[in-house]
mmCIF file of C-alpha atoms in Angstrom:
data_model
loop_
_atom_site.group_PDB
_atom_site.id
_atom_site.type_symbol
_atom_site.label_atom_id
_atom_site.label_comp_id
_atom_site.label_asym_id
_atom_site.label_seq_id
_atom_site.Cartn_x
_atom_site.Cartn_y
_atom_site.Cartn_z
ATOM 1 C CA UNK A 1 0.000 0.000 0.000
ATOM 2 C CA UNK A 2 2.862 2.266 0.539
ATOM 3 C CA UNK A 3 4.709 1.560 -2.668
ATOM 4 C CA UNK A 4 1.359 2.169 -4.535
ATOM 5 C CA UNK A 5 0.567 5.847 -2.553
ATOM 6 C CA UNK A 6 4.629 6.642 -3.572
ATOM 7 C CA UNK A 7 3.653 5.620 -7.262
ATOM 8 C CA UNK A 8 0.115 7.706 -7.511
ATOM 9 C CA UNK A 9 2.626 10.541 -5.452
ATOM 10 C CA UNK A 10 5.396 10.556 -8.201
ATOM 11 C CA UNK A 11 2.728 10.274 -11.291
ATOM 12 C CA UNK A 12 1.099 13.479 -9.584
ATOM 13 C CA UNK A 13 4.406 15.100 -10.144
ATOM 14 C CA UNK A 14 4.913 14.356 -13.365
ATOM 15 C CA UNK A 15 1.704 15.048 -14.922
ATOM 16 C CA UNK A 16 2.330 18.590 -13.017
ATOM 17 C CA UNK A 17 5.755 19.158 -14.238
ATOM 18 C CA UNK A 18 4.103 18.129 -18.042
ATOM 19 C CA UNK A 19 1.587 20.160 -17.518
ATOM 20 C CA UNK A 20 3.643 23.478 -16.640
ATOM 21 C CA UNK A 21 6.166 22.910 -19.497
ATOM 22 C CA UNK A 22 3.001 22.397 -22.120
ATOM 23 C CA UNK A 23 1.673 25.853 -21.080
ATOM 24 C CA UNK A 24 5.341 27.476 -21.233
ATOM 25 C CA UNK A 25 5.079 26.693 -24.639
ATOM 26 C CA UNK A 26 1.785 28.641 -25.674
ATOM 27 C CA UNK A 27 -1.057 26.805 -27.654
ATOM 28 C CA UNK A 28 0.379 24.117 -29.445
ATOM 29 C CA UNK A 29 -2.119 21.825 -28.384
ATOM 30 C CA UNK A 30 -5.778 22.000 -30.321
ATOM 31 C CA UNK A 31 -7.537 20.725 -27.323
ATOM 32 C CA UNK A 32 -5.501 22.453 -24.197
ATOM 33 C CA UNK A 33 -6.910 24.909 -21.798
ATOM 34 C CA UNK A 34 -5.328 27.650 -20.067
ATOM 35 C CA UNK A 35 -5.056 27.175 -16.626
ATOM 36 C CA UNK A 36 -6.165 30.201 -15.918
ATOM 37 C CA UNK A 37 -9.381 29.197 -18.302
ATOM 38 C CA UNK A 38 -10.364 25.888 -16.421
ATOM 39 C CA UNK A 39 -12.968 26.095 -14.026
ATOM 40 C CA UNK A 40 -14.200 24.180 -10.987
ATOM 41 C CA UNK A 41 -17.713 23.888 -10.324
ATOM 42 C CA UNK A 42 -19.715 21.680 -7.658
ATOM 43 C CA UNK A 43 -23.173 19.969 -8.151
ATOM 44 C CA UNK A 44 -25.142 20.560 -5.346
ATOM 45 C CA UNK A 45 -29.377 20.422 -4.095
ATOM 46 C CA UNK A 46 -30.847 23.395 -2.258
ATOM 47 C CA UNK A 47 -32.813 23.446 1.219
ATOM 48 C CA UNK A 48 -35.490 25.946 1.693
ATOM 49 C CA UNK A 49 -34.923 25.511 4.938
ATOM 50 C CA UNK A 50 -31.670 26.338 4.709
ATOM 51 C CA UNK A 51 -31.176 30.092 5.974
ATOM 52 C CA UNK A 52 -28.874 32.737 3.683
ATOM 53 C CA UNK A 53 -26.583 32.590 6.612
ATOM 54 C CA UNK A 54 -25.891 28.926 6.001
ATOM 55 C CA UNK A 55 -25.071 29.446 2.742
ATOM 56 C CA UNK A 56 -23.531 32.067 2.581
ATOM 57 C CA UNK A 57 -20.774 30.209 5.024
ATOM 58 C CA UNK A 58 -21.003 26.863 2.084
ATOM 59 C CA UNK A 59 -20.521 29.477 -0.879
ATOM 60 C CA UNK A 60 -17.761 30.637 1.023
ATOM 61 C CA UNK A 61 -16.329 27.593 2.314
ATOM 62 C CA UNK A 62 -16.495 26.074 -2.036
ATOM 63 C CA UNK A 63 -14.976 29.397 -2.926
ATOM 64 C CA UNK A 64 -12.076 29.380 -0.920
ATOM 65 C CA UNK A 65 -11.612 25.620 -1.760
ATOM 66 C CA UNK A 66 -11.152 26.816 -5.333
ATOM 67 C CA UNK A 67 -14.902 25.998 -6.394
ATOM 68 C CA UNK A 68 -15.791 28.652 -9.744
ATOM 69 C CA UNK A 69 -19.621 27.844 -10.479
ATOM 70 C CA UNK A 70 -22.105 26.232 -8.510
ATOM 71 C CA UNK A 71 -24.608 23.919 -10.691
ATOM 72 C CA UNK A 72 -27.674 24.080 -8.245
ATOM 73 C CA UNK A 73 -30.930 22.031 -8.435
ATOM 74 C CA UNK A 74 -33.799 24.193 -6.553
ATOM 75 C CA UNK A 75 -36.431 21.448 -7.810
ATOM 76 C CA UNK A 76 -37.037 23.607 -10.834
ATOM 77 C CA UNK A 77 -38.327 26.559 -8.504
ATOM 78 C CA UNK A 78 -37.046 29.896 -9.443
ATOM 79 C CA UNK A 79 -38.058 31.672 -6.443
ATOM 80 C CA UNK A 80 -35.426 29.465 -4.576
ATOM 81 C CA UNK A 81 -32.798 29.889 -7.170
ATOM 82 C CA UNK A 82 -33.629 33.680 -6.951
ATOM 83 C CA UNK A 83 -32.751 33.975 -3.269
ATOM 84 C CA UNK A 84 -29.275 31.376 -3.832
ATOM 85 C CA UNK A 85 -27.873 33.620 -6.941
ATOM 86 C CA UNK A 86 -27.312 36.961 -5.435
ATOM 87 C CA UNK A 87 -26.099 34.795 -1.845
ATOM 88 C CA UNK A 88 -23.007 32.887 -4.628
ATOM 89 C CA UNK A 89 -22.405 35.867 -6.528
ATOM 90 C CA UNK A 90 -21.312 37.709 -3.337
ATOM 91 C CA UNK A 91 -18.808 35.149 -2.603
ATOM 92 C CA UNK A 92 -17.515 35.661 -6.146
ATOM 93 C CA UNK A 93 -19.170 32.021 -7.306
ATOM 94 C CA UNK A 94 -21.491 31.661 -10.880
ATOM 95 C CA UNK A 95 -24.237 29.932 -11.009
ATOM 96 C CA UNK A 96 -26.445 27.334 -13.220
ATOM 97 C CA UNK A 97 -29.843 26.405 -12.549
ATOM 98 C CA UNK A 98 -29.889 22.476 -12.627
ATOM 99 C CA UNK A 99 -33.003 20.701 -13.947
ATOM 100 C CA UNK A 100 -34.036 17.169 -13.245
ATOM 101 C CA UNK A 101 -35.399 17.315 -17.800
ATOM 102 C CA UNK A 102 -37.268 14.096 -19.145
ATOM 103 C CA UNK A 103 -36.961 12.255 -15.817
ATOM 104 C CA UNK A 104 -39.573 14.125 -13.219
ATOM 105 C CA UNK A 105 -39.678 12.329 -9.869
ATOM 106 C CA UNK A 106 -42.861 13.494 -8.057
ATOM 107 C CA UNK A 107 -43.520 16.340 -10.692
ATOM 108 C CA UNK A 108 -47.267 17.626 -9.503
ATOM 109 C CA UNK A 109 -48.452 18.942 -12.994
ATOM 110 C CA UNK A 110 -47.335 15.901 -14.716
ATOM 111 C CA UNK A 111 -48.731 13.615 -12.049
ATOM 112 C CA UNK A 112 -51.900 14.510 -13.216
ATOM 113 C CA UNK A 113 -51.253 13.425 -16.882
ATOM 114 C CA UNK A 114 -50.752 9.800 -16.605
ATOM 115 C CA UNK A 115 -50.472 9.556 -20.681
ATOM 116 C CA UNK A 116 -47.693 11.802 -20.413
ATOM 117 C CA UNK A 117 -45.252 9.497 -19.204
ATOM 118 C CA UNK A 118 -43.107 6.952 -21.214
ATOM 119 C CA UNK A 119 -44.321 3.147 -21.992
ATOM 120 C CA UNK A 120 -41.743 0.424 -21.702
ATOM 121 C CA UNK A 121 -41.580 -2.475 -24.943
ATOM 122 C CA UNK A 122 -44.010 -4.760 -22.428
ATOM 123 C CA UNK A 123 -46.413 -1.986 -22.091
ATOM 124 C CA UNK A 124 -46.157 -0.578 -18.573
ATOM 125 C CA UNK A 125 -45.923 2.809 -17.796
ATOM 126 C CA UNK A 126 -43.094 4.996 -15.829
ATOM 127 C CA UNK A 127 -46.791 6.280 -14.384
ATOM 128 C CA UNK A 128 -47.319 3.811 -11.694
ATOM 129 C CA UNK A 129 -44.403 1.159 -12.858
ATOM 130 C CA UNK A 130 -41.171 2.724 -12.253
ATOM 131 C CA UNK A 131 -38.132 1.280 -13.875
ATOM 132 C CA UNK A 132 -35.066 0.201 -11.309
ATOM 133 C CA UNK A 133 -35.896 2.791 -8.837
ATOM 134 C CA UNK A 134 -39.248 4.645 -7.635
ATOM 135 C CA UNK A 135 -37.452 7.873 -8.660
ATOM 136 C CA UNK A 136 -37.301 7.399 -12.610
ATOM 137 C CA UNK A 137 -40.785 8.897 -13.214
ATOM 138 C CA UNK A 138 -40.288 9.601 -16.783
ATOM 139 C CA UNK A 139 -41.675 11.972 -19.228
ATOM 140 C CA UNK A 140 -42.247 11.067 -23.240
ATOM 141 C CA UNK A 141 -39.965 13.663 -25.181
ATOM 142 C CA UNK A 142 -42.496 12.507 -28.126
ATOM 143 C CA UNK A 143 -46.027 14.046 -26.811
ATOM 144 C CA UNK A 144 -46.546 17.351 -27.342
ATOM 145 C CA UNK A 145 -48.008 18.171 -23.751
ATOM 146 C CA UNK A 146 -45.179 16.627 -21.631
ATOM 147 C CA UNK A 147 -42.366 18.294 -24.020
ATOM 148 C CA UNK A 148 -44.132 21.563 -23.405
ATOM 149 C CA UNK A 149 -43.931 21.084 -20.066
ATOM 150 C CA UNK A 150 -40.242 20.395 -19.707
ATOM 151 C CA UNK A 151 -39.761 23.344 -22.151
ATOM 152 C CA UNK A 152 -41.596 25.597 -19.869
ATOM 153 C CA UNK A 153 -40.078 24.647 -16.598
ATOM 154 C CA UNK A 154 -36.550 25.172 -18.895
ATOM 155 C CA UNK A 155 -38.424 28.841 -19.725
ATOM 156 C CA UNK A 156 -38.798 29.656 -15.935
ATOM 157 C CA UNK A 157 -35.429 28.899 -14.718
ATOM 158 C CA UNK A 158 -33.876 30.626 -17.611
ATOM 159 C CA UNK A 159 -35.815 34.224 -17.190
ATOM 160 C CA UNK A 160 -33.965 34.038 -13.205
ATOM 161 C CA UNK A 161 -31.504 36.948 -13.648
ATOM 162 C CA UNK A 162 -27.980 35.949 -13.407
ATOM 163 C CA UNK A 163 -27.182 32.711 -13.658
ATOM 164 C CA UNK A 164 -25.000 31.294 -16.632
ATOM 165 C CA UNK A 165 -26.590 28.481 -17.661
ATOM 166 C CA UNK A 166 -29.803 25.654 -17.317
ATOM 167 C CA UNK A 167 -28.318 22.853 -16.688
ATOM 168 C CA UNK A 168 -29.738 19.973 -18.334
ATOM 169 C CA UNK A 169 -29.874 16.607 -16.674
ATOM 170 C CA UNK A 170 -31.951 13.170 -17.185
ATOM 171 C CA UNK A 171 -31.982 14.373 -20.849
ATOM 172 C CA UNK A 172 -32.449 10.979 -22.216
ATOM 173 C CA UNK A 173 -34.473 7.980 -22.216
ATOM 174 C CA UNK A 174 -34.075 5.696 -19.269
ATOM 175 C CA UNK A 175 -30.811 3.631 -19.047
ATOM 176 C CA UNK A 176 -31.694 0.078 -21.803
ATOM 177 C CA UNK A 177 -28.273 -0.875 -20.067
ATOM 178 C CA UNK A 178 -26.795 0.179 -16.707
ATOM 179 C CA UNK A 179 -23.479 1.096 -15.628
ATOM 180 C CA UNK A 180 -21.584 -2.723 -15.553
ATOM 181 C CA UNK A 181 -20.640 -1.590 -11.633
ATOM 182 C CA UNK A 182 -24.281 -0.917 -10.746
ATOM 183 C CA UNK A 183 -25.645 -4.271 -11.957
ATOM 184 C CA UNK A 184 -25.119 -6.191 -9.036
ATOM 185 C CA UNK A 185 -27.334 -3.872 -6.751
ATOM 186 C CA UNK A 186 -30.158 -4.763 -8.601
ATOM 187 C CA UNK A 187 -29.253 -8.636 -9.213
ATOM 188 C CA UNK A 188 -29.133 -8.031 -12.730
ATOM 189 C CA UNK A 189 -27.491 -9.419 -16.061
ATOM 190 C CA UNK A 190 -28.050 -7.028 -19.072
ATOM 191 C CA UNK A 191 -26.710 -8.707 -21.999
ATOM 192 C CA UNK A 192 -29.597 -7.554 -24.280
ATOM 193 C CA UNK A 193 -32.196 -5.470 -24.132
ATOM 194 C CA UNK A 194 -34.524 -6.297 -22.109
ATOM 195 C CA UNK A 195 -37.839 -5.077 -22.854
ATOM 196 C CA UNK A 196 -39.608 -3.741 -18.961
ATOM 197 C CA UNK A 197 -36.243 -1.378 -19.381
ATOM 198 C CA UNK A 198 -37.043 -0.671 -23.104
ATOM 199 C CA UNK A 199 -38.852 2.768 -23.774
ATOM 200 C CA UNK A 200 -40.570 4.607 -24.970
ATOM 201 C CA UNK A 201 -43.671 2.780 -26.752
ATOM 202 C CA UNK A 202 -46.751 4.992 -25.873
ATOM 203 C CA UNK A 203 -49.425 5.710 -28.480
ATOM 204 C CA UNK A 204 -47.975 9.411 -28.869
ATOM 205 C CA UNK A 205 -44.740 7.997 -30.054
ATOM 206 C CA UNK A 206 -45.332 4.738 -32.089
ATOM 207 C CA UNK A 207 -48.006 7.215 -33.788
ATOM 208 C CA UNK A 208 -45.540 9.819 -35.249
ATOM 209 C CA UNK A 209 -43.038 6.366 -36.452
ATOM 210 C CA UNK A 210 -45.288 5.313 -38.295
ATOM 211 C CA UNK A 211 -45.913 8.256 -39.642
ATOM 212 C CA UNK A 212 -42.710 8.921 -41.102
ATOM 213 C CA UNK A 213 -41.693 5.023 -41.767
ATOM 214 C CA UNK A 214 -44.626 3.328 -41.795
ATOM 215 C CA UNK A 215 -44.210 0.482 -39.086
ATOM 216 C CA UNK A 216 -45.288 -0.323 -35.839
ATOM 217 C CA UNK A 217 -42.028 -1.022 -33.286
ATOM 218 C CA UNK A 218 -44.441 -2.841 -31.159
ATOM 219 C CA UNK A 219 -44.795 -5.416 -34.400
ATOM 220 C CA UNK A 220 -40.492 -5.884 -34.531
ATOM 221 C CA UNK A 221 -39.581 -8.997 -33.424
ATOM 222 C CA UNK A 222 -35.842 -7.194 -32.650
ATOM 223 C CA UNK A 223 -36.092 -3.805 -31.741
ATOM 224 C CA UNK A 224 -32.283 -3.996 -30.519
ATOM 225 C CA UNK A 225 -31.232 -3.721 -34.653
ATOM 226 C CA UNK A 226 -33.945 -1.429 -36.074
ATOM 227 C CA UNK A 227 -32.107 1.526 -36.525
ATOM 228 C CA UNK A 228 -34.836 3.340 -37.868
ATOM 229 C CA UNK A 229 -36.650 3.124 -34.390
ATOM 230 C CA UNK A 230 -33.417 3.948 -32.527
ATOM 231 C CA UNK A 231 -32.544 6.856 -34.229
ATOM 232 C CA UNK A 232 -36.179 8.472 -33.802
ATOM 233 C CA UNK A 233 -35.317 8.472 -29.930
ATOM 234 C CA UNK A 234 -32.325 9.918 -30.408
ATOM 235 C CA UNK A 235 -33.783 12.465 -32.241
ATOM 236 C CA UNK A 236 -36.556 13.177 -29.855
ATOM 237 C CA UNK A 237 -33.951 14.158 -27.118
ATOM 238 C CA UNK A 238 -32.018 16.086 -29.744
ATOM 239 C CA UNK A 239 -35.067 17.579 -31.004
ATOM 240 C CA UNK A 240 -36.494 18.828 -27.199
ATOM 241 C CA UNK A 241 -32.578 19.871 -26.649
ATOM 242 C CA UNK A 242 -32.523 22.487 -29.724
ATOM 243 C CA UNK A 243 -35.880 23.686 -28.565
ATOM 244 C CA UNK A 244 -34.639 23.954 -25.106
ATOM 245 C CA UNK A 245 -31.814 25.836 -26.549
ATOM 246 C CA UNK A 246 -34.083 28.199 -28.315
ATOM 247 C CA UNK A 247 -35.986 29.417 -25.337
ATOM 248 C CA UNK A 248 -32.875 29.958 -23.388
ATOM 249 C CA UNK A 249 -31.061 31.756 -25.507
ATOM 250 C CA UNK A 250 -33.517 34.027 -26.180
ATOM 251 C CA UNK A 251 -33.404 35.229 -23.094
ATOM 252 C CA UNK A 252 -29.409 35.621 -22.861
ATOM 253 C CA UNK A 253 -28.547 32.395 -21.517
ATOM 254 C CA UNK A 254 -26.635 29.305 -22.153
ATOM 255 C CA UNK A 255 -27.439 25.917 -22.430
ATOM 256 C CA UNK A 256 -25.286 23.048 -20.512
ATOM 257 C CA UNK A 257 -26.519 19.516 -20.084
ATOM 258 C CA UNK A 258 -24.967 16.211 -17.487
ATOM 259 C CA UNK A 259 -24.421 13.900 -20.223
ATOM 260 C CA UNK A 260 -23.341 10.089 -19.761
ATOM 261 C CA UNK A 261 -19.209 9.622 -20.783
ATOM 262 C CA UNK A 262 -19.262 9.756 -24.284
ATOM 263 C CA UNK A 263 -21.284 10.247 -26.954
ATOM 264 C CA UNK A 264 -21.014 6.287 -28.201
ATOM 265 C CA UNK A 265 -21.308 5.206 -24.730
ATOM 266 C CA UNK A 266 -24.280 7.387 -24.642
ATOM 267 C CA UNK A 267 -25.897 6.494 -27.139
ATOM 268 C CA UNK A 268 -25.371 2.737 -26.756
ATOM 269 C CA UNK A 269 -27.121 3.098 -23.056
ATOM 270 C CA UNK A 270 -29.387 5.800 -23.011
ATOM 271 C CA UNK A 271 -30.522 6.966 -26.021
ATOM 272 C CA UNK A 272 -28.134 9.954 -26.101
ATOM 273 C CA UNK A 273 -25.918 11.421 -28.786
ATOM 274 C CA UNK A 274 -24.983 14.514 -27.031
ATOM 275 C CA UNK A 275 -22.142 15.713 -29.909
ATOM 276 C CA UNK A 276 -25.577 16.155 -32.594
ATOM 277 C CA UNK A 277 -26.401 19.075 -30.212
ATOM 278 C CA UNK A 278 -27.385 22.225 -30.295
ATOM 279 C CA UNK A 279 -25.179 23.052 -27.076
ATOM 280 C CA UNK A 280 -22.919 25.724 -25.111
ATOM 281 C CA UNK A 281 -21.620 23.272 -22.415
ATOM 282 C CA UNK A 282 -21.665 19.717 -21.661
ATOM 283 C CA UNK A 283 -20.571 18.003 -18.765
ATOM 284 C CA UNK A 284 -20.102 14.279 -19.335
ATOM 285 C CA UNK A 285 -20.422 11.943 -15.824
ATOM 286 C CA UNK A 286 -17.246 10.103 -16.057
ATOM 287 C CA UNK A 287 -18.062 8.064 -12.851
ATOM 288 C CA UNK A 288 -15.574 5.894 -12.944
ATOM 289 C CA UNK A 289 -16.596 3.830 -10.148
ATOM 290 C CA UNK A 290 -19.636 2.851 -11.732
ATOM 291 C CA UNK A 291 -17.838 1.345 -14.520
ATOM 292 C CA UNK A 292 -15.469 -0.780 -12.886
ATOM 293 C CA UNK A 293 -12.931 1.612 -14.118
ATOM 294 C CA UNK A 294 -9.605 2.913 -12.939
ATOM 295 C CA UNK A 295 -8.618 6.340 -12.374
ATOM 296 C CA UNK A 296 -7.099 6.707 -15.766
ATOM 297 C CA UNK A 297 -10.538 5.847 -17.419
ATOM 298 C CA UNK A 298 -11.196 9.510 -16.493
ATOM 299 C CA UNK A 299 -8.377 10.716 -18.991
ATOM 300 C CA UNK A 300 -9.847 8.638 -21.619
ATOM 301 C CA UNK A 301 -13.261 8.754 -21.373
ATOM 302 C CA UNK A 302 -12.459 13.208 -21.669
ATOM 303 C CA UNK A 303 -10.296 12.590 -24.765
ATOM 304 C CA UNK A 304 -13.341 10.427 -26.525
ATOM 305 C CA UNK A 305 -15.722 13.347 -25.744
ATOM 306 C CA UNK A 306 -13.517 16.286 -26.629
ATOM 307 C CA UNK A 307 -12.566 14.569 -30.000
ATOM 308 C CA UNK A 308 -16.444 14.224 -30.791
ATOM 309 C CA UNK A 309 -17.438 17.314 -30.000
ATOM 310 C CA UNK A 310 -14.321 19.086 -31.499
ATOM 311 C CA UNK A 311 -16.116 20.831 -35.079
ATOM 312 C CA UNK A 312 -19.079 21.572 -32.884
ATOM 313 C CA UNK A 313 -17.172 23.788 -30.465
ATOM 314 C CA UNK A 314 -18.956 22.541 -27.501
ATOM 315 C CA UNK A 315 -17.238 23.360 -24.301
ATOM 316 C CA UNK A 316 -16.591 19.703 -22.142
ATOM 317 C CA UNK A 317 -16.408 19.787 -18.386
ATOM 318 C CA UNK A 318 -15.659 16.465 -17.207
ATOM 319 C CA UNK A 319 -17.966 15.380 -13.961
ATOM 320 C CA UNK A 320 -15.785 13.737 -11.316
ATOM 321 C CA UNK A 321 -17.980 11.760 -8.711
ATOM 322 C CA UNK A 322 -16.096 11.534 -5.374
ATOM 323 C CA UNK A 323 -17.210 8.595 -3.538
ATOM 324 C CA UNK A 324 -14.835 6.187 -5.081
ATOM 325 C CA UNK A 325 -11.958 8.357 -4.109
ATOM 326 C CA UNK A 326 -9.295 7.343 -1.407
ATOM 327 C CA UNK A 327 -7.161 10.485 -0.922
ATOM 328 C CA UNK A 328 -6.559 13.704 -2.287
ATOM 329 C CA UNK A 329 -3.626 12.609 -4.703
ATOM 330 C CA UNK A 330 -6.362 10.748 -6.511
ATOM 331 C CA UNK A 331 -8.447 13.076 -6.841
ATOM 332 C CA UNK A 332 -5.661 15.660 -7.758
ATOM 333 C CA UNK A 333 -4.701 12.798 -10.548
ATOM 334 C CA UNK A 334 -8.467 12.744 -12.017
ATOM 335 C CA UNK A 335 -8.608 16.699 -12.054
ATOM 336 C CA UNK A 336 -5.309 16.777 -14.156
ATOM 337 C CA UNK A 337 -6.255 13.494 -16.561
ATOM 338 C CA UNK A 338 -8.974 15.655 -17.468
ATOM 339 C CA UNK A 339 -7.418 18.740 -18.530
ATOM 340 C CA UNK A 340 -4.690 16.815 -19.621
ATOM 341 C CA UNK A 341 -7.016 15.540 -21.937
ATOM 342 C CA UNK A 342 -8.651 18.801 -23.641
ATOM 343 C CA UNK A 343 -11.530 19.550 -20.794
ATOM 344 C CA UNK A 344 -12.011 22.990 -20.262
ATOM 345 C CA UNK A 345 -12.931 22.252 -16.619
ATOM 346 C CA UNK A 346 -14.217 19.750 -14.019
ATOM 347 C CA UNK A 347 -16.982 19.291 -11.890
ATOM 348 C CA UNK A 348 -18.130 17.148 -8.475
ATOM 349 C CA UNK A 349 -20.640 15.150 -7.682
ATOM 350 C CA UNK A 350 -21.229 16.636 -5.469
ATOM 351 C CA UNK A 351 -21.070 19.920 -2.994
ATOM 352 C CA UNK A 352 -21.427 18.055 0.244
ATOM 353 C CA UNK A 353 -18.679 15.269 -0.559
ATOM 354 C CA UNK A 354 -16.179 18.011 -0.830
ATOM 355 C CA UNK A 355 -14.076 17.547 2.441
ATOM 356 C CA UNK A 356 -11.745 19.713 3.966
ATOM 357 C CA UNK A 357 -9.040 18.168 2.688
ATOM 358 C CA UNK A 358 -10.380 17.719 -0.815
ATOM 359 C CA UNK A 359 -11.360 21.286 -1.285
ATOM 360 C CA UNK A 360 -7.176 22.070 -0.028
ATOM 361 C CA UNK A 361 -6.229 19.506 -3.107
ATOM 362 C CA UNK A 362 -8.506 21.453 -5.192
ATOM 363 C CA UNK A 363 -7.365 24.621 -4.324
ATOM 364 C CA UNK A 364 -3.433 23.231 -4.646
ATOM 365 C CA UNK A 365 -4.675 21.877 -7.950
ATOM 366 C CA UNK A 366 -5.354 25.036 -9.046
ATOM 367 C CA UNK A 367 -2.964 27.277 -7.980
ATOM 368 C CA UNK A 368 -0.588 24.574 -10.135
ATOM 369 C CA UNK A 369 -2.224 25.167 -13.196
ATOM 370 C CA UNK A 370 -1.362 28.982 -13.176
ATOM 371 C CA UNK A 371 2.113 28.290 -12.677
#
């Protein structure tokens, strides 16, 4: 165990000494960013009862740990995220308003819509028959009432004055094949798809297939190899993204998105082909715990995204989850994989995981990079 904390110690080193001589030698790289360009930013969920006092002592406490931007989820209420902007910009910290997008866990207006939620392959609905966990309560991107309502909870987040962004998440269908290290918690072999995980087949959206290639998905005996039918999900996330992006823009925002590692990976799990965007930001979850992965996964999993996304000038912030992390030179390793590796910043899953003595790694990490 010692030899191995020397080894992660020395590769540290090296990847810092790299990384100062690269920047000594301007922009010779296509995909490098400045250090004084990358950002930090934290993932975290509000409290109303949580006073301004309180936070104003976390904002502080992320700021001084070398935290940038704050990616907050208010539960899609803008009166909250009203009261938490002005409280982070005091203490010098941006913020995005984070939005739980297709997947809508206890959503009130929606609730009273059952047909506006997705239909699995064997005909039960996210409604009442929840996929995995009781959370994924999902919403068809297909039907024009439950797009229109995503769109307009997007609309009210983005007319709150100052943040940067709304932050996209669950902006997909739900996962046809989980993360290989999250299989075992659910007892589960996934070596097809399997059709109760297999959406989304309501009326709304075999309707509009047929339209435009007259079929019926329901009628395939192999769904898994009909492109056709794939690609018109991927296109109804693309399609509710550029819409998204329409609205927000237009009133002087951006638009970022949580995206799954890369845009194969994506699309081969969730229904997701986040580089056919229209997109500011993305920030791509490269959990490598949930993989089985090492921490070098995080390097590589960066380099696949930023090479995709490369012509479309999408800005890639790679999302570190902490967790799986055993001391602060790991974590100092992952930061500097990923902007080793063309991100423009990184971000942590989330806020409250941020110890003491990862937010002083941070910070080091940081102060490094304008070296």
């Amino acid at each position: 165990m010692k030899l191995n904390r020397l080894l992660l110690v020395a590769v540290v080193a090296v990847l810092t000494a790299c990384n100062q001589k690269e920047e000594k030698k301007g922009d010779n790289s296509e995909t490098a960013t400045s250090g004084a360009d990358f950002t930090f930013a934290t993932w975290i969920t509000s409290s109303k009862e949580k006073s301004n006092e309180e936070y104003t002592a976390e904002f502080k406490k992320y700021k001084e740990g070398g935290i940038d931007e704050l990616l907050i989820n208010t539960l899609t209420d803008p009166k909250e995220l009203e009261r938490l902007v002005p409280i982070a910009k005091k203490e010098g910290l941006k913020v995005h308003a984070w939005i739980m997008a297709v997947n809508r866990p206890g959503d009130e207006v929606a609730l009273k819509h059952p047909e506006w939620y997705m239909v699995s392959k064997d005909g039960k609905s996210c409604f009442d028959n929840r996929p995995y966990v009781d959370y994924y309560q999902w919403l068809c991107p297909t039907r024009t009432e439950s797009r229109n309502h995503i769109l307009s909870l997007v609309e009210g987040l983005a007319k709150v004055d100052g943040i940067e962004s709304v932050h996209l998440d669950y902006i997909r269908f739900p996962d046809i094949f989980l993360p290989i290290g999250l299989l075992p918690k659910y007892n589960l072999k996934q070596d097809t798809e399997m059709a109760e995980y297999d959406f989304c087949y309501c009326d709304a959206c075999v309707s509009a297939f047929e339209k435009e290639h007259h079929k019926n998905p329901r009628d395939s005996k192999n769904t898994s190899i009909d492109m056709e039918w794939k690609q018109f999900r991927l296109n109804a996330i693309r399609n509710l993204v550029s819409d998204a992006y329409k609205i927000v823009h237009d009133n002087n925002k951006k638009l970022t998105a949580a995206v799954f590692p890369y845009p194969e990976m994506a699309d081969h799990m969730v229904r997701q082909r986040w580089d056919k965007w229209d997109i500011d930001e993305v920030y791509p979850m490269i959990y490598h715990g949930f993989y089985n992965e090492e921490i070098d996964w995080i390097g590589f999993a960066t380099k696949q995204g930023v090479n995709d996304v490369k012509a479309e000038k999408i800005g890639l912030n790679t999302g570190i989850y902490i967790p799986p992390f055993t001391s602060a030179e790991e974590l100092q390793l992952a930061i500097r994989l990923a902007k080793e590796n063309g991100a423009k910043g990184v971000a942590f899953f989330d806020g409250p995981t941020l110890t003491d003595e990862y937010l002083k790694a941070i910070k080091e990490t940081k102060e490094s990079f304008k070296q």
